[in-house]
Coordinates of C-alpha atoms in Angstrom, one line a residue:
Chain A
X76 CA 0.0 0.0 0.0
X77 CA 1.3 3.5 -0.8
X78 CA 2.1 5.8 2.0
X79 CA -0.9 8.1 1.2
X80 CA -3.4 5.3 0.5
X81 CA -4.7 5.0 4.0
X82 CA -6.1 8.5 3.8
X83 CA -6.6 8.9 0.1
X84 CA -10.2 9.7 -0.4
X85 CA -11.1 11.1 -3.9
X86 CA -14.3 13.1 -3.9
X87 CA -17.5 11.1 -3.7
X88 CA -19.7 12.1 -6.6
X89 CA -22.9 11.3 -4.8
X90 CA -22.1 13.7 -2.0
X91 CA -21.1 16.8 -3.9
X92 CA -22.3 17.2 -7.5
X93 CA -20.1 17.8 -10.4
X94 CA -20.7 21.4 -11.6
X95 CA -20.1 23.7 -14.5
X96 CA -18.1 26.9 -14.2
X97 CA -21.4 28.9 -14.1
X98 CA -22.8 26.8 -11.3
X99 CA -19.5 27.2 -9.3
X100 CA -19.5 30.9 -9.9
X101 CA -23.0 31.2 -8.5
X102 CA -21.8 29.6 -5.2
X103 CA -18.6 31.6 -5.1
X104 CA -20.6 34.9 -5.4
X105 CA -22.3 34.0 -2.1
X106 CA -18.9 34.3 -0.5
X107 CA -18.5 37.8 -1.9
X108 CA -21.8 39.2 -0.8
X109 CA -21.2 37.8 2.7
X110 CA -23.3 35.6 4.9
X111 CA -25.9 38.3 5.2
X112 CA -26.6 40.3 2.1
X113 CA -27.9 43.9 2.3
X114 CA -31.0 42.6 0.6
X115 CA -31.5 40.1 3.5
X116 CA -31.6 43.0 5.9
X117 CA -34.2 44.7 3.7
X118 CA -36.2 41.5 3.6
X119 CA -36.1 41.3 7.4
X120 CA -37.4 44.8 7.6
X121 CA -40.2 44.2 5.2
X122 CA -41.2 41.0 7.0
X123 CA -41.7 42.9 10.3
X124 CA -45.2 44.0 11.4
X125 CA -45.8 47.3 9.6
X126 CA -43.4 46.4 6.8
X127 CA -45.9 47.5 4.1
X128 CA -46.4 50.9 5.8
X129 CA -42.6 51.3 6.1
X130 CA -42.3 50.7 2.3
X131 CA -44.9 53.4 1.5
X132 CA -43.1 55.9 3.8
X133 CA -39.8 55.3 2.1
X134 CA -41.4 56.0 -1.3
X135 CA -42.2 59.5 -0.1
X136 CA -38.6 60.1 1.0
X137 CA -36.0 62.3 -0.6
X138 CA -34.5 59.5 -2.6
X139 CA -37.6 59.2 -4.8
X140 CA -38.4 62.9 -5.0
X141 CA -37.1 63.4 -8.5
X142 CA -39.9 61.2 -9.7
X143 CA -43.2 62.9 -10.3
X144 CA -45.1 60.2 -8.5
X145 CA -42.8 57.4 -7.4
X146 CA -45.4 54.9 -6.6
X147 CA -47.5 55.0 -9.8
X148 CA -44.5 55.5 -12.0
X149 CA -42.7 52.4 -10.6
X150 CA -45.8 50.3 -10.7
X151 CA -47.2 51.4 -14.1
X152 CA -43.8 51.6 -15.9
X153 CA -44.2 55.3 -16.7
X154 CA -40.5 55.8 -15.9
X155 CA -37.6 56.4 -18.2
X156 CA -34.2 54.6 -18.2
X157 CA -32.6 57.9 -17.3
X158 CA -34.8 58.3 -14.2
X159 CA -34.1 54.8 -13.1
X160 CA -30.4 55.3 -13.6
X161 CA -30.5 58.4 -11.5
X162 CA -32.5 56.7 -8.9
X163 CA -30.0 53.8 -8.8
X164 CA -27.0 56.2 -8.4
X165 CA -28.7 58.1 -5.6
X166 CA -29.6 54.8 -3.9
X167 CA -26.0 53.6 -4.1
X168 CA -24.7 56.9 -2.7
X169 CA -27.2 56.8 0.1
X170 CA -26.3 53.2 1.0
X171 CA -22.6 54.0 1.0
X172 CA -22.6 57.3 2.8
X173 CA -25.2 56.8 5.5
X174 CA -24.5 54.9 8.7
X175 CA -28.0 54.8 10.1
X176 CA -30.0 51.6 9.4
X177 CA -33.0 53.3 7.8
X178 CA -31.0 55.1 5.3
X179 CA -29.0 52.0 4.4
X180 CA -32.2 50.0 3.9
X181 CA -33.7 52.8 1.9
X182 CA -30.6 52.8 -0.4
X183 CA -31.0 49.1 -0.8
X184 CA -34.7 49.4 -1.6
X185 CA -34.1 52.2 -4.2
X186 CA -31.3 50.2 -5.8
X187 CA -33.4 47.0 -6.3
X188 CA -36.5 49.0 -7.4
X189 CA -34.4 50.8 -10.1
X190 CA -32.7 47.6 -11.4
X191 CA -36.0 45.7 -11.4
X192 CA -37.7 48.7 -13.2
X193 CA -34.9 48.8 -15.8
X194 CA -35.4 45.1 -16.6
X195 CA -39.2 44.9 -16.3
X196 CA -40.0 48.0 -18.4
X197 CA -37.1 48.5 -20.7
X198 CA -35.2 45.2 -20.8
X199 CA -32.1 47.1 -19.6
X200 CA -29.7 45.7 -17.0
X201 CA -28.6 48.8 -15.1
X202 CA -26.1 47.0 -12.9
X203 CA -22.8 45.3 -13.3
X204 CA -23.9 42.5 -11.0
X205 CA -24.6 39.2 -12.6
X206 CA -28.2 38.6 -13.7
X207 CA -28.1 35.3 -11.9
X208 CA -27.3 37.0 -8.6
X209 CA -30.0 39.7 -9.2
X210 CA -32.7 37.2 -10.1
X211 CA -32.1 35.3 -6.8
X212 CA -32.3 38.6 -4.9
X213 CA -35.5 39.6 -6.9
X214 CA -37.2 36.4 -6.0
X215 CA -36.3 36.6 -2.3
X216 CA -37.6 40.2 -2.3
X217 CA -40.8 39.3 -4.1
X218 CA -41.7 37.1 -1.2
X219 CA -41.3 39.9 1.3
X220 CA -43.0 42.6 -0.7
X221 CA -46.8 43.1 -0.6
X222 CA -49.0 43.2 -3.7
X223 CA -48.6 44.9 -6.1
X224 CA -44.8 45.4 -5.6
X225 CA -44.0 41.8 -5.9
X226 CA -45.4 41.7 -9.4
X227 CA -42.7 44.2 -10.5
X228 CA -40.0 41.8 -9.3
X229 CA -41.6 38.8 -10.9
X230 CA -41.8 40.8 -14.2
X231 CA -38.1 41.7 -13.8
X232 CA -37.1 38.0 -13.4
X233 CA -38.9 37.1 -16.5
X234 CA -37.6 40.0 -18.6
X235 CA -35.1 39.4 -21.4
X236 CA -32.3 41.9 -21.8
X237 CA -32.5 43.9 -25.0
Chain B
X23 CA -36.9 22.9 14.9
X24 CA -36.8 26.7 15.1
X25 CA -34.2 26.6 17.9
X26 CA -32.2 24.2 15.7
X27 CA -32.3 26.7 12.9
X28 CA -31.2 29.5 15.1
X29 CA -28.4 27.4 16.5
X30 CA -27.4 26.7 12.9
X31 CA -27.0 30.3 12.1
X32 CA -24.0 30.6 14.3
X33 CA -22.4 27.2 13.4
X34 CA -19.7 28.7 11.3
X35 CA -19.4 32.1 12.9
X36 CA -17.6 30.7 15.9
X37 CA -15.2 28.9 13.7
X38 CA -14.0 32.0 11.8
X39 CA -11.4 33.7 13.9
X40 CA -10.3 37.2 13.1
X41 CA -6.7 36.0 13.2
X42 CA -4.7 35.4 10.1
X43 CA -4.0 31.9 11.3
X44 CA -5.8 29.6 8.9
X45 CA -7.2 26.2 9.4
X46 CA -4.3 24.5 7.6
X47 CA -1.8 26.3 9.7
X48 CA -3.6 25.4 12.9
X49 CA -3.9 21.8 11.8
X50 CA -0.2 21.6 11.0
X51 CA 0.6 22.7 14.5
X52 CA -1.4 19.8 15.9
X53 CA 1.1 17.2 14.8
X54 CA 0.4 13.9 12.9
X55 CA -3.4 13.9 13.2
X56 CA -3.6 17.4 12.0
X57 CA -1.3 16.8 9.1
X58 CA -3.5 13.9 8.0
X59 CA -6.5 16.2 7.8
X60 CA -4.5 18.7 5.8
X61 CA -3.4 16.0 3.5
X62 CA -7.0 15.0 3.0
X63 CA -7.9 18.5 2.2
X64 CA -5.1 18.9 -0.3
X65 CA -5.9 15.7 -2.1
X66 CA -9.6 16.5 -2.1
X67 CA -9.1 19.9 -3.7
X68 CA -6.1 19.3 -6.0
X69 CA -6.5 15.7 -7.2
X70 CA -8.4 16.6 -10.3
X71 CA -7.0 20.0 -11.0
X72 CA -3.4 18.6 -11.0
X73 CA -4.4 15.9 -13.5
X74 CA -5.8 18.7 -15.8
X75 CA -2.6 20.6 -15.4
X76 CA -0.5 17.6 -16.2
X77 CA -2.5 16.8 -19.4
X78 CA -1.6 20.2 -20.8
X79 CA 2.0 20.7 -19.7
X80 CA 5.0 19.8 -21.8
X81 CA 6.0 16.9 -19.5
X82 CA 2.7 15.1 -20.2
X83 CA 4.7 12.6 -22.2
X84 CA 5.6 11.1 -18.8
X85 CA 2.3 9.4 -18.8
X86 CA 3.7 7.0 -21.4
X87 CA 6.4 6.0 -19.0
X88 CA 5.1 6.5 -15.5
X89 CA 1.4 5.9 -15.6
X90 CA -1.8 7.7 -16.4
X91 CA -2.5 11.2 -15.0
X92 CA -4.3 9.8 -12.0
X93 CA -1.3 7.7 -11.1
X94 CA 1.1 10.5 -11.7
X95 CA -0.8 12.8 -9.3
X96 CA -1.2 10.0 -6.8
X97 CA 2.5 9.5 -7.0
X98 CA 3.1 13.2 -6.3
X99 CA 0.9 13.1 -3.2
X100 CA 2.6 9.9 -2.1
X101 CA 6.0 11.4 -2.5
X102 CA 5.4 14.8 -1.0
X103 CA 2.7 14.5 1.6
X104 CA 4.7 11.9 3.6
X105 CA 7.5 14.5 4.0
X106 CA 7.2 16.0 7.4
X107 CA 8.4 19.4 6.4
X108 CA 6.5 19.5 3.1
X109 CA 4.3 22.5 4.1
X110 CA 7.1 24.5 5.8
X111 CA 8.0 26.1 2.5
X112 CA 4.5 27.2 1.9
X113 CA 4.1 28.5 5.5
X114 CA 7.0 30.8 5.0
X115 CA 6.3 31.7 1.4
X116 CA 3.3 34.0 1.5
X117 CA 2.2 32.3 -1.7
X118 CA -1.3 31.2 -2.6
X119 CA -1.6 27.5 -1.8
X120 CA -2.5 26.6 -5.4
X121 CA 0.6 28.4 -6.8
X122 CA 2.8 26.7 -4.3
X123 CA 1.2 23.2 -5.0
X124 CA 1.6 23.5 -8.7
X125 CA 5.2 24.6 -8.2
X126 CA 5.8 21.5 -6.1
X127 CA 4.1 19.3 -8.6
X128 CA 6.3 20.7 -11.4
X129 CA 9.4 19.9 -9.4
X130 CA 8.1 16.3 -8.9
X131 CA 7.5 16.0 -12.7
X132 CA 11.1 17.1 -13.3
X133 CA 12.3 14.6 -10.8
X134 CA 10.5 11.9 -12.8
X135 CA 11.9 13.2 -16.0
X136 CA 15.4 13.2 -14.6
X137 CA 15.1 9.7 -13.3
X138 CA 14.0 8.6 -16.8
X139 CA 16.8 10.5 -18.4
X140 CA 19.3 8.4 -16.5
X141 CA 17.4 5.2 -17.3
X142 CA 16.3 5.7 -20.9
X143 CA 18.1 8.7 -22.3
X144 CA 17.2 8.1 -25.9
X145 CA 13.5 8.2 -25.3
X146 CA 13.6 11.3 -23.1
X147 CA 15.7 13.3 -25.5
X148 CA 13.2 12.7 -28.3
X149 CA 10.3 13.7 -26.1
X150 CA 11.9 16.9 -24.8
X151 CA 10.8 18.6 -28.0
X152 CA 7.2 18.2 -26.9
X153 CA 5.6 21.7 -26.5
X154 CA 3.0 22.5 -23.9
X155 CA -0.5 22.6 -25.3
X156 CA -0.6 26.3 -24.6
X157 CA -1.4 28.5 -21.6
X158 CA -4.7 26.7 -21.5
X159 CA -3.5 24.1 -19.0
X160 CA -2.6 26.8 -16.5
X161 CA -6.0 28.5 -17.0
X162 CA -7.8 25.1 -16.8
X163 CA -5.9 24.3 -13.7
X164 CA -7.1 27.5 -12.0
X165 CA -10.6 26.9 -13.2
X166 CA -10.6 23.4 -11.9
X167 CA -9.3 24.6 -8.5
X168 CA -12.1 27.2 -8.3
X169 CA -14.7 24.5 -8.9
X170 CA -12.9 22.1 -6.5
X171 CA -12.9 24.7 -3.7
X172 CA -16.6 25.3 -4.1
X173 CA -17.2 21.6 -3.9
X174 CA -15.0 21.4 -0.8
X175 CA -17.0 24.1 0.9
X176 CA -20.2 22.3 0.0
X177 CA -18.8 19.1 1.5
X178 CA -18.0 21.0 4.7
X179 CA -21.4 22.5 4.9
X180 CA -23.1 19.2 4.2
X181 CA -21.1 17.3 6.8
X182 CA -22.0 19.9 9.4
X183 CA -25.7 19.8 8.6
X184 CA -25.7 16.0 8.7
X185 CA -24.1 16.1 12.1
X186 CA -26.9 18.5 13.2
X187 CA -29.7 16.5 11.6
X188 CA -30.4 19.4 9.2
X189 CA -30.4 17.5 5.9
X190 CA -33.1 19.8 4.5
X191 CA -30.6 22.6 4.5
X192 CA -28.4 20.7 2.1
X193 CA -31.3 19.6 -0.1
X194 CA -32.6 23.2 -0.4
X195 CA -29.2 24.8 -1.0
X196 CA -28.7 22.4 -4.0
X197 CA -32.3 22.6 -5.3
X198 CA -32.2 26.4 -5.1
X199 CA -28.7 27.4 -6.2
X200 CA -27.6 24.3 -8.2
X201 CA -30.8 23.3 -9.9
X202 CA -32.3 26.8 -9.7
X203 CA -35.8 25.6 -8.6
X204 CA -38.2 28.2 -7.3
X205 CA -39.3 28.1 -3.7
X206 CA -42.7 26.8 -4.8
X207 CA -41.1 23.9 -6.7
X208 CA -38.8 23.2 -3.7
X209 CA -41.8 23.2 -1.4
X210 CA -43.6 20.7 -3.6
X211 CA -40.5 18.5 -3.9
X212 CA -39.8 18.4 -0.2
X213 CA -43.4 18.6 1.0
X214 CA -42.9 21.8 2.9
X215 CA -44.4 25.3 2.5
X216 CA -42.9 27.8 0.2
X217 CA -42.3 30.1 3.1
X218 CA -40.4 27.5 5.0
X219 CA -38.3 26.6 1.9
X220 CA -37.4 30.3 1.6
X221 CA -36.4 30.6 5.3
X222 CA -34.3 27.5 5.3
X223 CA -32.7 28.7 2.0
X224 CA -31.6 31.9 3.6
X225 CA -30.0 30.1 6.6
X226 CA -28.4 27.5 4.3
X227 CA -27.0 30.2 2.1
X228 CA -25.5 32.1 5.1
X229 CA -24.0 28.8 6.4
X230 CA -22.5 28.0 3.0
X231 CA -21.0 31.5 2.7
X232 CA -19.2 31.0 5.9
X233 CA -18.0 27.5 4.9
X234 CA -16.7 29.0 1.7
X235 CA -14.9 31.8 3.5
X236 CA -13.3 29.2 5.7
X237 CA -12.3 27.0 2.8
X238 CA -10.9 29.9 0.7
X239 CA -8.9 31.1 3.8
X240 CA -6.9 27.9 3.4
X241 CA -5.6 29.1 0.1
X242 CA -4.2 32.4 1.1
X243 CA -1.5 33.4 3.5
X244 CA -3.6 36.3 5.0
X245 CA -7.2 35.9 6.1
X246 CA -7.9 39.5 5.2
X247 CA -7.3 38.6 1.5
X248 CA -10.2 36.0 1.4
X249 CA -12.6 38.3 -0.6
X250 CA -9.8 39.2 -3.0
X251 CA -9.1 35.5 -3.5
X252 CA -12.8 34.8 -4.2
X253 CA -12.8 37.5 -6.8
X254 CA -9.7 35.9 -8.5
X255 CA -11.4 32.5 -8.4
X256 CA -14.4 34.0 -10.0
X257 CA -12.3 35.5 -12.7
X258 CA -10.8 32.2 -13.5
X259 CA -14.3 30.9 -14.1
X260 CA -15.4 33.8 -16.3
X261 CA -13.8 32.7 -19.6

């Protein structure tokens, strides 16, 4: 018997599946976003009692003030790519610059609403993040959001990029 | 069950120290038993990637004389892992583990080549003209290591969940992120509610992220570079 044979255990295929580069990348990205993603914090907030009310209050905040009527524009699709891009940039700045929890969550909300709107209404991916990663976050968010907001995220998941 | 899930959320957190001292280094300090675990890790992660590297490098002709790629890699492990001070060079090198391993493997291949040179000079000289298949074998090696590291992290997470009786965490992680099923489909498959599938998925994802961080920490000399290393591994998978 070779010296290493007593502890030589090649991977058992039935325990851990073979995987493609794309599948491995999906798992690796989980390590980049950390154990708790910003979107997980937002989901926790939305799942709390009063989560729907909290959402409506955020839509009346400064972040969304450049929109004529944030709620209807985001839900009806009467929003341009430029408006969504601006909203995304402001949301990212808010997330990065503010240390209080509400502002950070508001930044996260604005970011995902803008990206979802870009895909759902214009077929534009307004983010450098992978589509795969975003789709998982959209689906997680859609479970936490009340009607009719969850429909926006379902539409984004199904949207093709133009 | 809820308590079990809450406990599970901190399973990996306690294992991740803020120190730069990685699992491998701690194990090496534990003597023979620890070395055995490190050897298992190294063979688990590098067994297939080194075969891929060998198939593309210019010394691949050694397969005709010394055995197939599996046997060559097995021979490498057999030769090097039994050396008590094999890892000392890496511990002092600040190199990524995979760079250091492939360097050691290359030295081993040269030793094989030199031993054949003495024994059968005429064959070796003819074969020395063999060119590498290109840089692809280096890239393919990196790519295979990235996949192998993900699989090692999955194995760690699975073992932990099995020990805790949380097999659903494993099933849901794979169904959700490997097979890309929706929570509704997972719920139907496992006969649980969608909401429960989603909650377990979040915990499983967090557990896996920590297992991955711990696994990748083995590959770098500095724990603080783990995120950078994950980015590099992702890059190697991107083309």
